mmCIF file of C-alpha atoms and ligand atoms in Angstrom:
data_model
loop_
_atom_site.group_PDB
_atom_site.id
_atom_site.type_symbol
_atom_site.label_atom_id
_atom_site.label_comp_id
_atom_site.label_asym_id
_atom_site.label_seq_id
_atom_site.Cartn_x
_atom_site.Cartn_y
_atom_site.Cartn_z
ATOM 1 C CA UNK M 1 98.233 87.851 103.277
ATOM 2 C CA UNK M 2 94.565 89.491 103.752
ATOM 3 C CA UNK M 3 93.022 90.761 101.185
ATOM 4 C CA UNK M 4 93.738 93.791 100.184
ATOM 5 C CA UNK M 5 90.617 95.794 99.477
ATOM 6 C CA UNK M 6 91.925 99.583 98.677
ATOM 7 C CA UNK M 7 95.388 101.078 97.711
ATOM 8 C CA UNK M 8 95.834 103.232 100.521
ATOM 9 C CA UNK M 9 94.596 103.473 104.422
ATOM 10 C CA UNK M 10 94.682 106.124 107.383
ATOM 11 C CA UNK M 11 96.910 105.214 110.399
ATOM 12 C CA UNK M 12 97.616 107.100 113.326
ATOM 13 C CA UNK M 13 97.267 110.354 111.364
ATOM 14 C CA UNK M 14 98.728 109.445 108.116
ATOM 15 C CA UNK M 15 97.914 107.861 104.941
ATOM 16 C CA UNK M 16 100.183 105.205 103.756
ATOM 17 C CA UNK M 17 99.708 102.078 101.488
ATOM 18 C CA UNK M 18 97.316 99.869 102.265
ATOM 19 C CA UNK M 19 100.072 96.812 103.601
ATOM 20 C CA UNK M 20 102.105 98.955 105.367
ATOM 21 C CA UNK M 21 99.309 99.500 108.574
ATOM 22 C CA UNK M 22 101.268 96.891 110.534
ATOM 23 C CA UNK M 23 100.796 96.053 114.787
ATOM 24 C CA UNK M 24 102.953 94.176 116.552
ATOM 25 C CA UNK M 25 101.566 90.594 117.680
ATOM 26 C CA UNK M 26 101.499 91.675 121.625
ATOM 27 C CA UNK M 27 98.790 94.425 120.551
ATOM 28 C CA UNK M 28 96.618 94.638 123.837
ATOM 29 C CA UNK M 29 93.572 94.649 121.128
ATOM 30 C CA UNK M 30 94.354 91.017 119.472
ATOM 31 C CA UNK M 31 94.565 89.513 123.029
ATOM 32 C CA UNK M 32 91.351 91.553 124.931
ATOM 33 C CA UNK M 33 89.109 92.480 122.245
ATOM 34 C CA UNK M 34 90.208 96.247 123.384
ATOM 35 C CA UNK M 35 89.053 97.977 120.337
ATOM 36 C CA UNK M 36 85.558 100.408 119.440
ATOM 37 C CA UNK M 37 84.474 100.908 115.661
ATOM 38 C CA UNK M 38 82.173 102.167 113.186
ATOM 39 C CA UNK M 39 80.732 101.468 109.869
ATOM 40 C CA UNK M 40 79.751 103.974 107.730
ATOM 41 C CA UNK M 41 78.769 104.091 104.115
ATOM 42 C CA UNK M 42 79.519 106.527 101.751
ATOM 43 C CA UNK M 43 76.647 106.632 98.923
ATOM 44 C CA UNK M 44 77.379 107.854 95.673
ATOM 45 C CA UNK M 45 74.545 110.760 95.529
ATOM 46 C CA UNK M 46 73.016 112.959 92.944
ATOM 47 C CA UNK M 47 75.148 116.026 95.270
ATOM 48 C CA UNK M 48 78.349 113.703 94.800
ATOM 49 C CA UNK M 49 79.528 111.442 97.204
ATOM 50 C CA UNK M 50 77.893 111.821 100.786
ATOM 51 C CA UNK M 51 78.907 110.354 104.202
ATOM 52 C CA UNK M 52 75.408 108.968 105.318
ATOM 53 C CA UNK M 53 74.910 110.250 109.009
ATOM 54 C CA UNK M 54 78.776 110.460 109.324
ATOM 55 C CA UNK M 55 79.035 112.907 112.217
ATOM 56 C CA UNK M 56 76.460 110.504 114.191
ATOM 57 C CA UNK M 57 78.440 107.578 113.676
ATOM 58 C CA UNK M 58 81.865 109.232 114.656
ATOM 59 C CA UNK M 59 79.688 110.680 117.611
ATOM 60 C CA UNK M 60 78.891 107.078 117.977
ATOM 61 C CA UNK M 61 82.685 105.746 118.004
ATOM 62 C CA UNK M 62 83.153 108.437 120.687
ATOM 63 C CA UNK M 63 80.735 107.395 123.372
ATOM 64 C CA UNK M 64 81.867 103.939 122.517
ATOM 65 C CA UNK M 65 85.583 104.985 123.953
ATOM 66 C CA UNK M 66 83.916 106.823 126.579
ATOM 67 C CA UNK M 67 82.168 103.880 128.053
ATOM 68 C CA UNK M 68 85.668 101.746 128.370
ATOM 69 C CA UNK M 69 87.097 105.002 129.062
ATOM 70 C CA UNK M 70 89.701 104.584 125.778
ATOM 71 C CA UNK M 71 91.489 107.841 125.602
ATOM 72 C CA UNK M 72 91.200 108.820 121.380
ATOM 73 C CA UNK M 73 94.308 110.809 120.926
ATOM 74 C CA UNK M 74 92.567 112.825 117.630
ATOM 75 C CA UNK M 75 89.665 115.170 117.995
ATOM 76 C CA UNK M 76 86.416 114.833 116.826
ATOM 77 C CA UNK M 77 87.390 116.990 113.788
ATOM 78 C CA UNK M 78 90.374 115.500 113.058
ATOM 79 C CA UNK M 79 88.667 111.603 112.715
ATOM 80 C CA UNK M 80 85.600 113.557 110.572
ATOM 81 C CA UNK M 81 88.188 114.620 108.616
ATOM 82 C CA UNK M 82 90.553 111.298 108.374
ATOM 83 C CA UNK M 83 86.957 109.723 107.025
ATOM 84 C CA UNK M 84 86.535 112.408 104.379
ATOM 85 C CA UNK M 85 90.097 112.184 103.098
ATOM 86 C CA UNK M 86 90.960 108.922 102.618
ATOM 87 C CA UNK M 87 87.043 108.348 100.921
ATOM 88 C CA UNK M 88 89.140 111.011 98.676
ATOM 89 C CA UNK M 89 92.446 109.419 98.633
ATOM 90 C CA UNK M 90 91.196 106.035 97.286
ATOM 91 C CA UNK M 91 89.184 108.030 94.529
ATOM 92 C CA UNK M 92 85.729 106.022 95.551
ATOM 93 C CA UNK M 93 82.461 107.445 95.044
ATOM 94 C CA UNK M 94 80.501 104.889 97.180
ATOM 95 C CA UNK M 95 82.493 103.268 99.959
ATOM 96 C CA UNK M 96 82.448 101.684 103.411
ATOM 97 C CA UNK M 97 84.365 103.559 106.037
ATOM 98 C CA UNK M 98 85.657 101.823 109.071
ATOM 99 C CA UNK M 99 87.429 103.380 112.058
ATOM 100 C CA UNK M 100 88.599 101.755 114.544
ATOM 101 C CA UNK M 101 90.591 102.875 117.749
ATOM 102 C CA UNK M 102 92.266 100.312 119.747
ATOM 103 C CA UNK M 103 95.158 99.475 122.310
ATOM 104 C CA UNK M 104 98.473 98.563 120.492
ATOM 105 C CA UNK M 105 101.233 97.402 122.264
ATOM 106 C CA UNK M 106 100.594 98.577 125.368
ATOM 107 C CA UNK M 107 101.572 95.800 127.791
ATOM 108 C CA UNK M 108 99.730 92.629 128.599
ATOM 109 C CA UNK M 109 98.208 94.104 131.980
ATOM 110 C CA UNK M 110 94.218 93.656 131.115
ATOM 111 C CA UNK M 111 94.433 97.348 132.931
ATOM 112 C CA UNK M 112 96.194 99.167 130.444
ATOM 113 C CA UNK M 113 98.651 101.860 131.733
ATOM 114 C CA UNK M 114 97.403 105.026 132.749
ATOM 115 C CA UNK M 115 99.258 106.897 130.126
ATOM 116 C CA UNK M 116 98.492 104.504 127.458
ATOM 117 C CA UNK M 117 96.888 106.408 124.506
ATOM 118 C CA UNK M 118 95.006 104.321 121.680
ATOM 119 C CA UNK M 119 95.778 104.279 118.330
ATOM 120 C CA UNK M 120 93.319 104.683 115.189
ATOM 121 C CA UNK M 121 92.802 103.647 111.983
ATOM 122 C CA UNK M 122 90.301 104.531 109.164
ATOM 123 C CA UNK M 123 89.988 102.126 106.287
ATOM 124 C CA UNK M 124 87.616 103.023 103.301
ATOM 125 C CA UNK M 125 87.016 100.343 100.611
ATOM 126 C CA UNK M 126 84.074 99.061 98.513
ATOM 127 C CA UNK M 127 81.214 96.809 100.140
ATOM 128 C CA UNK M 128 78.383 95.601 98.309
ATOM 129 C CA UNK M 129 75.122 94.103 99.736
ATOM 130 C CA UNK M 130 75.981 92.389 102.800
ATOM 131 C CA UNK M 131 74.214 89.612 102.596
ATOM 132 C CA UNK M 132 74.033 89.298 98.668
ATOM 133 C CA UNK M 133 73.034 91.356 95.755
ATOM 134 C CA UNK M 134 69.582 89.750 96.141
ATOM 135 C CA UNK M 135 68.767 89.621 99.535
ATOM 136 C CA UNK M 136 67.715 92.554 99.248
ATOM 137 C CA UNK M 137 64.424 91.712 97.040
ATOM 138 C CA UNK M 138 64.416 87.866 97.724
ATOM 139 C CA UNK M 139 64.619 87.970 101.412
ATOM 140 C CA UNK M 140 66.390 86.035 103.656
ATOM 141 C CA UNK M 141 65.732 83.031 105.883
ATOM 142 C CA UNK M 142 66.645 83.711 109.657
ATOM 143 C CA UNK M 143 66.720 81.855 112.737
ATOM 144 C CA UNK M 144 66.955 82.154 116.613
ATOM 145 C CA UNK M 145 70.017 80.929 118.082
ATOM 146 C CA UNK M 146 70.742 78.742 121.186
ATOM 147 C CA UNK M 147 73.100 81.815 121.841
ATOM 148 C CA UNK M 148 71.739 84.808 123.794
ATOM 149 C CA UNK M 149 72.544 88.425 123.608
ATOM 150 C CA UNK M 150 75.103 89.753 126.047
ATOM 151 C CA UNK M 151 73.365 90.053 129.682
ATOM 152 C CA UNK M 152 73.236 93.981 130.413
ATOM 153 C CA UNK M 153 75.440 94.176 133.111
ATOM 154 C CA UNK M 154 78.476 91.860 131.771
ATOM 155 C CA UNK M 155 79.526 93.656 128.547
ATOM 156 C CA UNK M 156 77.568 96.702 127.534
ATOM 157 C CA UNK M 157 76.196 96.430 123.793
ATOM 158 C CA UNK M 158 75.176 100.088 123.714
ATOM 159 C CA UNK M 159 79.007 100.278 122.824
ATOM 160 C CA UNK M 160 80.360 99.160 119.544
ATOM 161 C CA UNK M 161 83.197 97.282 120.931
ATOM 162 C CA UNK M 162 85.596 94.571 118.884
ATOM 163 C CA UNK M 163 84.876 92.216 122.110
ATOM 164 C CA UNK M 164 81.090 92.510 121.337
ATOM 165 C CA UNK M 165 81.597 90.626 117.998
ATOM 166 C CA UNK M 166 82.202 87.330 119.574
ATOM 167 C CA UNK M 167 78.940 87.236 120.323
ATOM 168 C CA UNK M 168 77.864 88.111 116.923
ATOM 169 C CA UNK M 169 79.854 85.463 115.844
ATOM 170 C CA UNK M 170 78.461 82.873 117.727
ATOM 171 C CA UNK M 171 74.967 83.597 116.850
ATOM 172 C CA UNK M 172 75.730 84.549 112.826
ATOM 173 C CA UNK M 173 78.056 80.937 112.213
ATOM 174 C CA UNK M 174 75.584 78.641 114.188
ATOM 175 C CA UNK M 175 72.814 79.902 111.848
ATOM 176 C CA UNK M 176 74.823 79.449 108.848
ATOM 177 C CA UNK M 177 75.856 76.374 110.134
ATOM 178 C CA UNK M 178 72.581 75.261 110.375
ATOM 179 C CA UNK M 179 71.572 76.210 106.617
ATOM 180 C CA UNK M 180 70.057 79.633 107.361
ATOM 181 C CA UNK M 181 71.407 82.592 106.045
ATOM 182 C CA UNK M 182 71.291 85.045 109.278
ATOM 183 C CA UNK M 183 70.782 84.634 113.281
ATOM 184 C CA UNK M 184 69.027 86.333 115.257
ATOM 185 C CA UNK M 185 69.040 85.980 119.156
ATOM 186 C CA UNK M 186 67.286 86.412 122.234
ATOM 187 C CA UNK M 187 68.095 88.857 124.898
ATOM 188 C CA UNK M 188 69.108 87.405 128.456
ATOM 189 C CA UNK M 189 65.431 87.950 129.330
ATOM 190 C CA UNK M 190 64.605 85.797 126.675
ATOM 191 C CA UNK M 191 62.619 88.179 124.578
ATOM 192 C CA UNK M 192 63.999 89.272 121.027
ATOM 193 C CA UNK M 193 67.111 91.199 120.695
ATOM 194 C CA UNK M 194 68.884 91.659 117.465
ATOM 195 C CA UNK M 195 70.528 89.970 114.800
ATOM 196 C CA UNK M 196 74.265 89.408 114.113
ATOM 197 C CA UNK M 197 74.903 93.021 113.151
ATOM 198 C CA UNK M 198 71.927 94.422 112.494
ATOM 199 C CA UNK M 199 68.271 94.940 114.283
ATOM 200 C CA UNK M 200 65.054 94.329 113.619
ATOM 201 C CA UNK M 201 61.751 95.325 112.523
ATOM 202 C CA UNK M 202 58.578 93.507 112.317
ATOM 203 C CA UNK M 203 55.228 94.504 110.684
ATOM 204 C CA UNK M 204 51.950 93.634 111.682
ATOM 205 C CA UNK M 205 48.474 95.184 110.741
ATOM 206 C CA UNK M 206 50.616 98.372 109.631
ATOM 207 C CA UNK M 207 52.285 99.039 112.501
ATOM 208 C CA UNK M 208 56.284 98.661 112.828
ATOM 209 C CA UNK M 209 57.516 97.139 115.948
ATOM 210 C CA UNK M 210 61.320 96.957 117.407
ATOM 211 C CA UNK M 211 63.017 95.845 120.353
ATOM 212 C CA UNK M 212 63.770 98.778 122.746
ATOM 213 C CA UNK M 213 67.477 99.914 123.541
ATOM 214 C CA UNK M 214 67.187 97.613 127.127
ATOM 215 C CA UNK M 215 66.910 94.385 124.925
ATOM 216 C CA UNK M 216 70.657 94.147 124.616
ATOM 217 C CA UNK M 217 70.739 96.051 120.966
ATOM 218 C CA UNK M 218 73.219 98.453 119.490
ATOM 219 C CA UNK M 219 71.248 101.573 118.843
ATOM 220 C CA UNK M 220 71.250 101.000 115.327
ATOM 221 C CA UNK M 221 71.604 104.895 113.153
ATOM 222 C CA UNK M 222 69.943 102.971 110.027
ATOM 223 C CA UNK M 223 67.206 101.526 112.583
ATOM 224 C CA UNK M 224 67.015 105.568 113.846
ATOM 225 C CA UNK M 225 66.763 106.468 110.225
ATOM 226 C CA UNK M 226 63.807 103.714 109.297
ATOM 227 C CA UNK M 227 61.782 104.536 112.566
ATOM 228 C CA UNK M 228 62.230 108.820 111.083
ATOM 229 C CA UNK M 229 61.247 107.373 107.622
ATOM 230 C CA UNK M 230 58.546 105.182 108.433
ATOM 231 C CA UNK M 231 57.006 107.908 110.946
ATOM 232 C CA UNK M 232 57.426 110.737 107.959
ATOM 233 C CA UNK M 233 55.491 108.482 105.909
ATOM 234 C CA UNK M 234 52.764 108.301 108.631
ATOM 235 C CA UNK M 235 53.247 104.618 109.823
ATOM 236 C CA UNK M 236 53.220 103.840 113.601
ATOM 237 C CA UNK M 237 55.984 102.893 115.416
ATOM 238 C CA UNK M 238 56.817 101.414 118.440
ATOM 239 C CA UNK M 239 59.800 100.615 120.388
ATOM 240 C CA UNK M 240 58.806 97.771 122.758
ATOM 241 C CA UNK M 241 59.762 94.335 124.539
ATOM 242 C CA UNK M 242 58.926 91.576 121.677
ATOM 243 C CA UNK M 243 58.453 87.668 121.770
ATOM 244 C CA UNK M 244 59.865 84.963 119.559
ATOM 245 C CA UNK M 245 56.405 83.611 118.552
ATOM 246 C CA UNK M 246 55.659 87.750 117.675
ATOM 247 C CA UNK M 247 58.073 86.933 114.719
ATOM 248 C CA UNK M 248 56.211 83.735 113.657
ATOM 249 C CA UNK M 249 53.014 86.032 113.601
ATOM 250 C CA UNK M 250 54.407 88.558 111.533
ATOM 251 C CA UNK M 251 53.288 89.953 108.673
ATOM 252 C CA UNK M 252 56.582 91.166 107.384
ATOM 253 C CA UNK M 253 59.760 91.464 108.882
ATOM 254 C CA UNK M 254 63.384 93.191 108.117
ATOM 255 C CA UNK M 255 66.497 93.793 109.448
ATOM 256 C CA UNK M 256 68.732 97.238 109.194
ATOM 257 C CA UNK M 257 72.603 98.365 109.760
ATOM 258 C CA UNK M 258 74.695 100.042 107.773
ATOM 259 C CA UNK M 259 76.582 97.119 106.124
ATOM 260 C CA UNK M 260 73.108 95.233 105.721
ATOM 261 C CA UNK M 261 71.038 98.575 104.749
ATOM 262 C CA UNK M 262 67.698 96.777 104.596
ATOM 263 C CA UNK M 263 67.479 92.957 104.072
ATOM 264 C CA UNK M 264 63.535 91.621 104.267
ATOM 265 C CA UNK M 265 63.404 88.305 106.326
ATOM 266 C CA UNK M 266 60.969 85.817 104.861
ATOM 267 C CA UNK M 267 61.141 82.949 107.069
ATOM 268 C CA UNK M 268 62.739 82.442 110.918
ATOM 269 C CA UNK M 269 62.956 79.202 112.252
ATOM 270 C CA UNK M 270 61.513 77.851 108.841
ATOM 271 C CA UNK M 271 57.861 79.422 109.472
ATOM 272 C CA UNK M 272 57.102 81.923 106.696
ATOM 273 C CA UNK M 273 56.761 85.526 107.513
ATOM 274 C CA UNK M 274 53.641 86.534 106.351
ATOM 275 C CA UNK M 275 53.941 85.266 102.400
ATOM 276 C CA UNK M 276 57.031 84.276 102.776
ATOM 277 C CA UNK M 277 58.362 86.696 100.417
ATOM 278 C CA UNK M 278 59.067 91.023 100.772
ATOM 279 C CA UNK M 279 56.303 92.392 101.896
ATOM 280 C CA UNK M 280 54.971 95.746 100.538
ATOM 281 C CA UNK M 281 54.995 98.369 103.296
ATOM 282 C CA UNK M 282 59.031 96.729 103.612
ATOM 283 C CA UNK M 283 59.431 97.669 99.952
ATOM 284 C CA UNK M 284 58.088 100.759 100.578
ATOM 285 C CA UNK M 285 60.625 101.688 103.472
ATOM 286 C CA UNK M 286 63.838 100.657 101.022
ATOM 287 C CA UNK M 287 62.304 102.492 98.674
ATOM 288 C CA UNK M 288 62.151 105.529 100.771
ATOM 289 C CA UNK M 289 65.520 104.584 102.411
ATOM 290 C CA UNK M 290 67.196 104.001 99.022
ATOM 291 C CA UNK M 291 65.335 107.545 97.525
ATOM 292 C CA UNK M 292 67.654 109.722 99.767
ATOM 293 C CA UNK M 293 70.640 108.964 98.005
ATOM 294 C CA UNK M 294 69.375 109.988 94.281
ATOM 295 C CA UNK M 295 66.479 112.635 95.325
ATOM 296 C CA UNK M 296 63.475 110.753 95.516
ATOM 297 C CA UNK M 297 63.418 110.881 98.844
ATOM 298 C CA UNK M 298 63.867 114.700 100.177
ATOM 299 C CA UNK M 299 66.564 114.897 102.927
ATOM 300 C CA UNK M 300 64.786 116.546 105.544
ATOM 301 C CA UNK M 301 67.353 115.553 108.212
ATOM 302 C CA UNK M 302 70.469 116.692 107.072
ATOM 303 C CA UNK M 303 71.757 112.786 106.440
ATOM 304 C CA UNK M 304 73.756 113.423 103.022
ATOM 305 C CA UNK M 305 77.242 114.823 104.613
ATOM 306 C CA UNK M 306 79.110 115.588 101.336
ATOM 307 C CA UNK M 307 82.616 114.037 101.895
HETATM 308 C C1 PLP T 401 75.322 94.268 116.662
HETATM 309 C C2 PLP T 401 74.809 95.309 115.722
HETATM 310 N N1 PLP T 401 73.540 95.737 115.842
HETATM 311 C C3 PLP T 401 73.034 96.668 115.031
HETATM 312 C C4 PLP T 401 73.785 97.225 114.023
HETATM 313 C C5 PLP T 401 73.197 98.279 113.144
HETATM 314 O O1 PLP T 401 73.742 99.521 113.458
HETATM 315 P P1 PLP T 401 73.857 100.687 112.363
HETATM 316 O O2 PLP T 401 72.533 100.790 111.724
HETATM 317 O O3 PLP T 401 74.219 101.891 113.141
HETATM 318 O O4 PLP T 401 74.912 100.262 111.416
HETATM 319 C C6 PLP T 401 75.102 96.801 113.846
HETATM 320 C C7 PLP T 401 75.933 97.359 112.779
HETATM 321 O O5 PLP T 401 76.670 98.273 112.988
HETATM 322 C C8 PLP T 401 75.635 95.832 114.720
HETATM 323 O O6 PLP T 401 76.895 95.410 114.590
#
């Protein structure tokens, strides 16, 4: 039996106890990786809880069906909505949401039917720092993996598809296999992509750095909302084409998603990153990132959705 991390869940337009979401074994999802997803976080704000960027990342799980053409049988509203309530069903104040849509048991054709409709979930439960409670300060040691990103025109990572993650699950478990907390790989190109679930920044002489959308990357809404904060405190920063040996060089380094938030990297491939330790402008950005959700930070941008 899985763990069971909240009482109750949404399913196909109703909310029901948490063990009683069942699919049948032939789901076309469990055999082709035919599912899209989000994760969003709820933060417990000074306004009361808030969806961070929630309409974005529901926009997000949108295109995501649009580029495998997955027909979502609820409406834009309606999954906002199914986010908000069961936040509110499960009483949390700080949560992680995930909806998925996916194709059930709709024949083992890898073409599903033409009529075949997906069916959605929305789980919301509590998630603490992804990577440990103090990652966040300490840092984290990364490295590059033998694996490489997906090549751009086999499986498009601009979507976030259930299929993806068996990439991300090649690069994340032959790091950890290899003692290292996180991996990171290249893109096809050879030139720096992203990490597991997450992407990445660098620092050098006070100028942040990322790899563009065309270096295999999901476009991250937390790397969006770093490259807005970073720029709104007046830092530079550029989206563009990076080598492995431009991490070695670095003078700090971090990586952002939603589940990770903002983890500093202080080594990759066992060569320090800069002193080996968070750098400063790094704790500034978490800082600033961390500031929106008790009013240190002004929301300028309309992040804080109240659920
Ligand atoms: C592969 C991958 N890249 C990047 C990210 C970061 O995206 P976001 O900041 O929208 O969560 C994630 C997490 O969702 C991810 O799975």
């Amino acid at each position: 039996m899985a763990a069971k991390t909240a009482e109750l869940i949404w399913f196909n337009g109703e909310i029901m106890p948490w063990g009683d979401a069942k699919v049948h074994v032939m789901s076309h999802a469990l055999h082709y990786g035919t599912s899209v997803f989000e994760g969003i976080r709820v933060y417990a704000t000074h306004l009361g809880p808030a969806g961070f960027r929630l309409t974005e990342h529901v926009q997000r799980l949108y295109d995501s069906a649009k580029i495998y053409r997955m027909p979502i049988p609820y409406s834009f509203d309606q999954t906002m909505q199914a986010c908000r309530d069961i936040v509110v069903a499960n009483k949390l104040d700080g949560a992680y949401i995930r909806p998925l849509a996916f194709y059930g048991d709709v024949g083992m054709g890898i073409t599903p039917p033409k009529d075949a409709k997906c069916e959605l979930l929305v789980a919301a439960f509590p998630w603490g720092a992804y990577l440990g409670e103090d990652s966040m300060e300490r840092g984290v040691d990364v490295a590059v993996t033998s694996w490489n990103r997906l090549a751009p025109n086999t499986i498009p990572t601009g979507a976030k598809a259930g299929g993806n993650y068996l990439s991300s699950l090649q690069i994340s478990t032959e790091a950890k296999r290899n003692g290292f907390d996180e991996g990171i790989a290249l893109d096809v190109n050879g030139l720096v992509s992203e990490a597991a679930g997450a992407n990445l920044f660098v620092i050098k002489k006070n100028k942040l750095y990322t790899p563009p959308a065309t270096a295999a990357i999901l476009m991250g809404i937390t790397r969006d909302t770093i490259i807005t904060l970073a720029r709104d405190k007046g830092y530079e920063v550029v989206e563009e084409p990076m080598s492995r040996e431009f991490l070695y060089l670095a003078d700090e380094m971090f990586m952002t998603g939603t589940a990770a938030e903002i983890v500093p990297v202080r080594s990759v491939d066992r060569i320090e990153v800069g002193a080996g330790m968070r750098g400063p402008i790094t704790k500034e950005i978490q800082a600033s990132f961390f500031g929106l959700f008790n009013g240190e930070t002004e929301d300028k941008w309309g992040w804080l959705e109240p659920i």
